Short mmCIF file of C-alpha atoms in Angstrom, two decimals:
data_model
loop_
_atom_site.label_atom_id
_atom_site.label_comp_id
_atom_site.label_asym_id
_atom_site.label_seq_id
_atom_site.Cartn_x
_atom_site.Cartn_y
_atom_site.Cartn_z
CA UNK A 1 -7.25 46.42 -3.94
CA UNK A 2 -5.57 46.25 -7.31
CA UNK A 3 -3.25 43.35 -8.13
CA UNK A 4 -1.05 43.26 -11.23
CA UNK A 5 0.55 40.07 -12.52
CA UNK A 6 3.35 40.19 -15.10
CA UNK A 7 4.78 37.47 -17.34
CA UNK A 8 7.31 36.26 -18.17
CA UNK A 9 9.80 37.07 -15.43
CA UNK A 10 12.69 36.68 -17.87
CA UNK A 11 12.77 36.87 -21.65
CA UNK A 12 15.72 36.22 -23.94
CA UNK A 13 15.57 37.14 -27.63
CA UNK A 14 17.96 37.57 -30.51
CA UNK A 15 18.63 41.03 -31.87
CA UNK A 16 16.00 41.89 -34.46
CA UNK A 17 13.34 39.61 -32.96
CA UNK A 18 10.15 40.88 -31.34
CA UNK A 19 9.48 40.73 -27.61
CA UNK A 20 6.10 40.64 -25.87
CA UNK A 21 5.47 41.14 -22.16
CA UNK A 22 2.00 40.57 -20.72
CA UNK A 23 0.22 41.90 -17.65
CA UNK A 24 -3.16 41.25 -16.10
CA UNK A 25 -4.93 43.44 -13.57
CA UNK A 26 -7.74 42.72 -11.15
CA UNK A 27 -9.57 46.02 -10.59
CA UNK A 28 -11.94 46.87 -13.44
CA UNK A 29 -11.89 50.51 -12.26
CA UNK A 30 -8.22 50.89 -13.28
CA UNK A 31 -7.97 53.18 -16.29
CA UNK A 32 -4.30 54.12 -16.67
CA UNK A 33 -1.56 51.64 -17.63
CA UNK A 34 2.07 52.79 -17.89
CA UNK A 35 5.16 50.79 -18.80
CA UNK A 36 8.55 51.57 -17.31
CA UNK A 37 12.06 50.54 -18.34
CA UNK A 38 14.70 50.21 -15.66
CA UNK A 39 18.37 49.96 -16.50
CA UNK A 40 20.89 48.68 -14.00
CA UNK A 41 21.49 51.13 -11.17
CA UNK A 42 18.89 53.63 -12.39
CA UNK A 43 15.33 54.59 -11.59
CA UNK A 44 12.39 53.40 -13.71
CA UNK A 45 11.76 55.50 -16.82
CA UNK A 46 8.35 55.81 -18.43
CA UNK A 47 8.46 54.49 -22.00
CA UNK A 48 4.79 54.38 -22.97
CA UNK A 49 1.37 54.51 -21.36
CA UNK A 50 -2.23 53.86 -22.36
CA UNK A 51 -5.62 54.86 -21.03
CA UNK A 52 -8.72 52.71 -20.95
CA UNK A 53 -10.45 54.60 -23.74
CA UNK A 54 -7.75 53.48 -26.19
CA UNK A 55 -7.08 49.94 -27.42
CA UNK A 56 -3.57 50.40 -28.80
CA UNK A 57 -0.81 52.96 -28.79
CA UNK A 58 2.47 52.99 -30.71
CA UNK A 59 5.71 54.90 -30.41
CA UNK A 60 8.30 53.88 -32.98
CA UNK A 61 9.39 50.31 -32.09
CA UNK A 62 7.23 49.95 -29.00
CA UNK A 63 3.48 49.47 -28.73
CA UNK A 64 1.02 48.72 -25.99
CA UNK A 65 -2.33 46.97 -26.39
CA UNK A 66 -5.17 46.90 -23.88
CA UNK A 67 -8.06 44.46 -23.57
CA UNK A 68 -10.43 45.87 -20.98
CA UNK A 69 -12.82 42.93 -21.13
CA UNK A 70 -10.09 40.44 -20.30
CA UNK A 71 -8.29 42.93 -18.07
CA UNK A 72 -4.91 42.49 -19.65
CA UNK A 73 -2.41 44.67 -21.45
CA UNK A 74 0.80 43.93 -23.29
CA UNK A 75 4.04 45.62 -24.32
CA UNK A 76 5.38 44.83 -27.78
CA UNK A 77 8.92 45.69 -28.81
CA UNK A 78 9.82 45.11 -32.45
CA UNK A 79 13.27 44.90 -34.04
CA UNK A 80 14.89 44.53 -30.64
CA UNK A 81 18.37 45.94 -30.07
CA UNK A 82 20.95 45.17 -27.35
CA UNK A 83 20.17 48.52 -25.73
CA UNK A 84 16.61 47.30 -25.12
CA UNK A 85 18.07 44.94 -22.51
CA UNK A 86 16.64 46.05 -19.15
CA UNK A 87 13.92 45.24 -16.64
CA UNK A 88 10.43 46.28 -17.73
CA UNK A 89 7.58 46.97 -15.33
CA UNK A 90 3.89 47.31 -16.05
CA UNK A 91 1.57 49.16 -13.69
CA UNK A 92 -2.11 49.98 -13.26
CA UNK A 93 -3.92 52.90 -11.67
CA UNK A 94 -7.36 54.34 -11.16
CA UNK A 95 -7.25 58.03 -12.02
CA UNK A 96 -9.36 58.78 -8.95
CA UNK A 97 -6.61 57.54 -6.65
CA UNK A 98 -2.89 58.21 -6.36
CA UNK A 99 -1.73 54.61 -5.93
CA UNK A 100 0.13 53.07 -8.85
CA UNK A 101 0.35 49.26 -8.54
CA UNK A 102 3.28 47.58 -10.25
CA UNK A 103 3.88 44.15 -11.69
CA UNK A 104 6.93 42.22 -10.54
CA UNK A 105 9.01 43.00 -13.62
CA UNK A 106 10.40 41.23 -16.71
CA UNK A 107 14.12 41.02 -17.35
CA UNK A 108 14.64 41.31 -21.11
CA UNK A 109 17.96 40.21 -22.56
CA UNK A 110 18.64 40.96 -26.23
CA UNK A 111 21.61 39.04 -27.59
CA UNK A 112 23.60 40.37 -30.58
CA UNK B 1 15.38 61.78 -13.97
CA UNK B 2 12.84 64.60 -14.36
CA UNK B 3 14.53 67.05 -11.97
CA UNK B 4 14.54 64.66 -9.00
CA UNK B 5 17.50 64.05 -6.76
CA UNK B 6 17.79 61.61 -3.88
CA UNK B 7 20.28 61.66 -1.05
CA UNK B 8 22.20 59.79 0.00
CA UNK B 9 22.55 57.46 -2.98
CA UNK B 10 24.02 54.69 -0.83
CA UNK B 11 23.87 54.11 2.89
CA UNK B 12 24.92 51.34 5.22
CA UNK B 13 23.59 51.47 8.74
CA UNK B 14 23.08 49.23 11.75
CA UNK B 15 19.89 47.75 13.13
CA UNK B 16 18.13 50.08 15.52
CA UNK B 17 19.56 53.34 14.20
CA UNK B 18 17.38 56.08 12.72
CA UNK B 19 17.75 56.82 9.02
CA UNK B 20 16.38 59.68 6.92
CA UNK B 21 16.29 59.67 3.13
CA UNK B 22 15.70 62.86 1.20
CA UNK B 23 13.95 63.49 -2.08
CA UNK B 24 14.28 66.88 -3.74
CA UNK B 25 12.44 68.01 -6.88
CA UNK B 26 12.83 71.09 -9.04
CA UNK B 27 9.59 70.57 -11.04
CA UNK B 28 7.17 72.14 -8.52
CA UNK B 29 4.96 69.05 -8.82
CA UNK B 30 2.22 68.61 -6.25
CA UNK B 31 2.49 64.89 -5.61
CA UNK B 32 5.51 63.02 -4.24
CA UNK B 33 5.88 59.32 -3.47
CA UNK B 34 8.23 56.92 -1.75
CA UNK B 35 8.55 53.35 -3.06
CA UNK B 36 10.74 50.45 -2.11
CA UNK B 37 11.99 47.91 -4.63
CA UNK B 38 12.75 44.32 -3.67
CA UNK B 39 13.40 41.26 -5.83
CA UNK B 40 10.16 39.47 -6.68
CA UNK B 41 7.99 42.36 -5.48
CA UNK B 42 8.43 45.08 -8.05
CA UNK B 43 7.89 48.56 -6.59
CA UNK B 44 5.65 48.99 -3.59
CA UNK B 45 4.28 52.29 -2.33
CA UNK B 46 5.34 53.29 1.20
CA UNK B 47 3.84 56.77 1.60
CA UNK B 48 2.84 59.62 -0.62
CA UNK B 49 2.18 63.34 -0.29
CA UNK B 50 -0.48 65.43 -2.01
CA UNK B 51 0.78 68.77 -0.73
CA UNK B 52 2.82 70.47 1.97
CA UNK B 53 2.08 68.73 5.27
CA UNK B 54 -0.44 66.40 3.54
CA UNK B 55 0.55 62.74 3.45
CA UNK B 56 -1.08 59.33 3.27
CA UNK B 57 -0.04 55.72 3.70
CA UNK B 58 0.74 53.24 0.98
CA UNK B 59 0.69 49.45 1.10
CA UNK B 60 3.93 48.96 3.09
CA UNK B 61 3.99 51.90 5.51
CA UNK B 62 4.74 50.08 8.78
CA UNK B 63 8.07 51.20 10.24
CA UNK B 64 8.26 54.32 8.07
CA UNK B 65 7.24 57.94 8.54
CA UNK B 66 7.36 60.88 6.15
CA UNK B 67 7.34 64.64 6.25
CA UNK B 68 6.90 67.38 3.69
CA UNK B 69 7.52 70.92 4.93
CA UNK B 70 8.27 72.38 1.49
CA UNK B 71 6.89 71.59 -1.96
CA UNK B 72 10.31 70.50 -3.18
CA UNK B 73 11.34 68.16 -0.35
CA UNK B 74 9.89 64.85 0.84
CA UNK B 75 11.67 63.01 3.64
CA UNK B 76 11.39 59.32 4.47
CA UNK B 77 12.40 58.30 8.00
CA UNK B 78 13.07 54.87 9.40
CA UNK B 79 12.79 55.49 13.14
CA UNK B 80 14.63 52.29 14.07
CA UNK B 81 16.01 50.49 11.04
CA UNK B 82 15.61 46.72 10.72
CA UNK B 83 17.25 44.25 8.34
CA UNK B 84 13.91 43.81 6.55
CA UNK B 85 14.18 47.45 5.46
CA UNK B 86 17.27 46.72 3.40
CA UNK B 87 16.09 47.75 -0.03
CA UNK B 88 16.37 50.25 -2.85
CA UNK B 89 14.18 53.28 -2.23
CA UNK B 90 12.78 55.39 -5.04
CA UNK B 91 11.13 58.77 -4.93
CA UNK B 92 8.62 59.73 -7.60
CA UNK B 93 6.66 62.86 -8.49
CA UNK B 94 3.53 63.67 -10.46
CA UNK B 95 1.79 66.85 -11.50
CA UNK B 96 -1.51 68.36 -10.45
CA UNK B 97 -4.84 67.39 -11.97
CA UNK B 98 -5.47 66.43 -14.76
CA UNK B 99 -1.95 65.06 -15.25
CA UNK B 100 -1.58 63.34 -11.89
CA UNK B 101 -1.41 59.83 -13.33
CA UNK B 102 2.10 59.93 -14.78
CA UNK B 103 4.82 59.39 -12.22
CA UNK B 104 8.49 60.19 -12.77
CA UNK B 105 11.15 58.47 -10.73
CA UNK B 106 14.38 59.56 -9.14
CA UNK B 107 17.69 57.64 -9.29
CA UNK B 108 17.15 55.70 -6.05
CA UNK B 109 18.88 55.17 -2.71
CA UNK B 110 20.36 51.79 -1.86
CA UNK B 111 20.01 51.18 1.88
CA UNK B 112 21.66 48.30 3.68
CA UNK B 113 20.76 47.58 7.30
CA UNK B 114 23.25 45.29 9.03
#
């Protein structure tokens, strides 16, 4: 089955810096890759997703890139702000199946 | 939280007692899921439902059962709770084809088994 690895487990940056979180997946049939942000005491919230027919997607300060050949995808946050501090999860899924497999999460801390 | 409520939000129980967690949605989405979240493991799928009375197992289904008698409600039952089931439980929903990929999560239930 699918296995998703996520790095780093913790990431500390200064406000205004960029942050990059990387994930690798094992199943070449996976074709949907969402990223979730989880704030303390809340459920995960979808922030951006990408499908395998696209190499990059942007939404304001966040972007996701996908390398199908290497089977890895990354989340990029530019001009980080303290409110970006949270735990971020990547996930992978094959559209033909209902099972979304998550990485183990990255705790991002943005210091003022 | 995309029209999803979970109840209770917090529960403390003792080993060996039955526990039922409820997920209620107002979106009329076809698919519903139960996940557990533990440090170092991310979110792991317990069970999911693809319609009323239609359910299937996830990767960590042992010790759990589910039921879905109405589109809007998905129940997770621990028949005899154990300390290893102490966790935060999240419900999620997704739409019908072709938008089944995107899952939206509820606020979670923190369960402690003593």
